PDB file of C-alpha atoms in Angstrom:
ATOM      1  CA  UNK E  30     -26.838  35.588 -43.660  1.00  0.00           C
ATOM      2  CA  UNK E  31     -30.900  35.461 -43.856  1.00  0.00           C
ATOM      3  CA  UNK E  32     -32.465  37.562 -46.833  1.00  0.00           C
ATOM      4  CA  UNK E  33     -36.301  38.189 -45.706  1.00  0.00           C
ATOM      5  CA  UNK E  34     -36.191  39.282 -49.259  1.00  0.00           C
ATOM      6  CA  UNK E  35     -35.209  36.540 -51.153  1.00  0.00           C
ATOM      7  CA  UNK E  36     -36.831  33.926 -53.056  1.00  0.00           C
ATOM      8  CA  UNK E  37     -36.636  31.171 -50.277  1.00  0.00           C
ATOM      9  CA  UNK E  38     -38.663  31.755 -47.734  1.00  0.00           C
ATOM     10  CA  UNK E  39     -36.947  32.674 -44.335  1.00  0.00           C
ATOM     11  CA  UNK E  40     -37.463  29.555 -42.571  1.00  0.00           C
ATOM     12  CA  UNK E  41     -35.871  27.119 -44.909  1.00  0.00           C
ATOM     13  CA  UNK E  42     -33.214  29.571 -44.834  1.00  0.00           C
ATOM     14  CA  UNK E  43     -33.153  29.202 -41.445  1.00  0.00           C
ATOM     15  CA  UNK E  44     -33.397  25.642 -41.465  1.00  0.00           C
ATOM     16  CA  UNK E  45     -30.830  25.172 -44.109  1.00  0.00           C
ATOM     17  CA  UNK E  46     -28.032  26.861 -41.731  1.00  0.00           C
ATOM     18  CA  UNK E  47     -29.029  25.025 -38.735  1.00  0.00           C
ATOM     19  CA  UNK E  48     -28.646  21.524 -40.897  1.00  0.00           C
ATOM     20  CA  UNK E  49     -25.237  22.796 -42.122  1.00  0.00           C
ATOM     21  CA  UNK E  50     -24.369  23.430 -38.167  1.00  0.00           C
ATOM     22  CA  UNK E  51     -25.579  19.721 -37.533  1.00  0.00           C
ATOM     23  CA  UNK E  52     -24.038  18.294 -40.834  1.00  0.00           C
ATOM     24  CA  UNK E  53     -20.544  19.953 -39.574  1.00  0.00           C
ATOM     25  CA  UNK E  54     -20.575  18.784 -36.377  1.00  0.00           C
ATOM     26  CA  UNK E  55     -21.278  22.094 -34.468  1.00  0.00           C
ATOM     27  CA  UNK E  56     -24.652  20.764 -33.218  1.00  0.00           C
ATOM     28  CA  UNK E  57     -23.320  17.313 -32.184  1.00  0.00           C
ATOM     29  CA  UNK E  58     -25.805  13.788 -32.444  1.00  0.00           C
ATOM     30  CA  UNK E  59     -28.164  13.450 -29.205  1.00  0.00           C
ATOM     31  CA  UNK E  60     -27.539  17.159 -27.920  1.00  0.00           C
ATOM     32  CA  UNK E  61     -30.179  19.911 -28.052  1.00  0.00           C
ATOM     33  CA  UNK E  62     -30.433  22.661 -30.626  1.00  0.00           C
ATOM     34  CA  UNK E  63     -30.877  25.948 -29.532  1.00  0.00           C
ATOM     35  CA  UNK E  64     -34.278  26.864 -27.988  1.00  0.00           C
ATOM     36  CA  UNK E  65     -36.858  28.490 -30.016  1.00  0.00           C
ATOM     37  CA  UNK E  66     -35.903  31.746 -28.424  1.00  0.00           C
ATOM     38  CA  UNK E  67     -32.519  31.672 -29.119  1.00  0.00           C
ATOM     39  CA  UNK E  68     -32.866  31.215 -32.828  1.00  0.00           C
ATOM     40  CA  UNK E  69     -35.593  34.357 -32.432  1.00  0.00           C
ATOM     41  CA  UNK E  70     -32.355  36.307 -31.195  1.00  0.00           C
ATOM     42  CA  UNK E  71     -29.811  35.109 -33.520  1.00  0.00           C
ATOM     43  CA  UNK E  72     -31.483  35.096 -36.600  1.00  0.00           C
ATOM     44  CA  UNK E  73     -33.931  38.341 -35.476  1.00  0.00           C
ATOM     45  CA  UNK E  74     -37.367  36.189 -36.852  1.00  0.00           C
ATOM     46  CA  UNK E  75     -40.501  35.503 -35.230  1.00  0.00           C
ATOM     47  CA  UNK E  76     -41.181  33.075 -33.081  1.00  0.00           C
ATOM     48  CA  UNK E  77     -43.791  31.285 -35.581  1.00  0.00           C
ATOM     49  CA  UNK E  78     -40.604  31.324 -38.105  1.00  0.00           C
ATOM     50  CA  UNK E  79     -38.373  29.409 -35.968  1.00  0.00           C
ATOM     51  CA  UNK E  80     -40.652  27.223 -35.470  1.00  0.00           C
ATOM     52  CA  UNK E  81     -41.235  26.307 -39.206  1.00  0.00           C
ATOM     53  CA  UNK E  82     -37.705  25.786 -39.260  1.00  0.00           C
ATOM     54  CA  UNK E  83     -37.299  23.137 -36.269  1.00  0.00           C
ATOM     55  CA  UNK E  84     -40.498  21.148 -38.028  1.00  0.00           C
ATOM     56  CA  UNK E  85     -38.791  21.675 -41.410  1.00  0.00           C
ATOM     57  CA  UNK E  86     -35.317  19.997 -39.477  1.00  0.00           C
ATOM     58  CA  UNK E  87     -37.877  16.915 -37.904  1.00  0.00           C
ATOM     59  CA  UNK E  88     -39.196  16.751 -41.342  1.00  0.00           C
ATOM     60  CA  UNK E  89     -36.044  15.902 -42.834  1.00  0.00           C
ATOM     61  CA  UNK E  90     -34.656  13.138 -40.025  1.00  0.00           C
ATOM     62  CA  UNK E  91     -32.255  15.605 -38.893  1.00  0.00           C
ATOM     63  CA  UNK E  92     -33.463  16.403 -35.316  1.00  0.00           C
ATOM     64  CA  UNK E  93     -36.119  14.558 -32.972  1.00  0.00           C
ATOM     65  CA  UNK E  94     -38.379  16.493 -29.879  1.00  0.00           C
ATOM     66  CA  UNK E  95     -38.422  14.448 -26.892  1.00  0.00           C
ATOM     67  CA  UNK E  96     -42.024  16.136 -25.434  1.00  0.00           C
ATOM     68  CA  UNK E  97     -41.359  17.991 -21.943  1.00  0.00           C
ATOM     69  CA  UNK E  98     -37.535  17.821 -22.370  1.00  0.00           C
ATOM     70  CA  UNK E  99     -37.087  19.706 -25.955  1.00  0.00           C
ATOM     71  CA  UNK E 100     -35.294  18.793 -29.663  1.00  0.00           C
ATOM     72  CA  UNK E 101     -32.221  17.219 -30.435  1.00  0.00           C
ATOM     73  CA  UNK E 102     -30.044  16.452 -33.162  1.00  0.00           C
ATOM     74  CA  UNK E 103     -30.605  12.863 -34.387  1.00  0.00           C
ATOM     75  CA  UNK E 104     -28.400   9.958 -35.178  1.00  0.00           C
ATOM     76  CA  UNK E 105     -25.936  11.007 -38.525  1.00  0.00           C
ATOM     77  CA  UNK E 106     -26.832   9.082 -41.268  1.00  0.00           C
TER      78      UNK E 106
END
């Protein structure tokens, strides 16, 4: 699924299967992503790498971070 040795770098290609999950449906508006650690698990990355993706995902509108509670999917456009 993730190709550490591909052209794109690994967290867009993180990022770009996490907005396919929220485009589809399977992340859901208003609920929370998976933690940090949980995308360190599934997608076997560093910590630092997930979290390029998330900000990647807030740069693009398609998930907000409430601070002290964590990030959620935002309102489909």
């Amino acid at each position: 699924m993730i190709d550490p040795d591909g052209p794109v770098p690994v967290y867009r290609q993180v990022a770009d299967v996490l907005a396919a999950r929220i485009s589809s449906g399977e992340l859901a508006a208003h609920r929370p992503i998976p933690s940090e650690t949980a995308i360190v698990q599934e997608f076997g990355i560093a910590r630092g790498t997930a979290r390029r993706a998330v900000a990647l995902l807030r740069e693009r509108g398609l998930v907000y971070t409430v601070p002290q509670r964590g990030t959620y999917v935002g309102q489909p456009r």
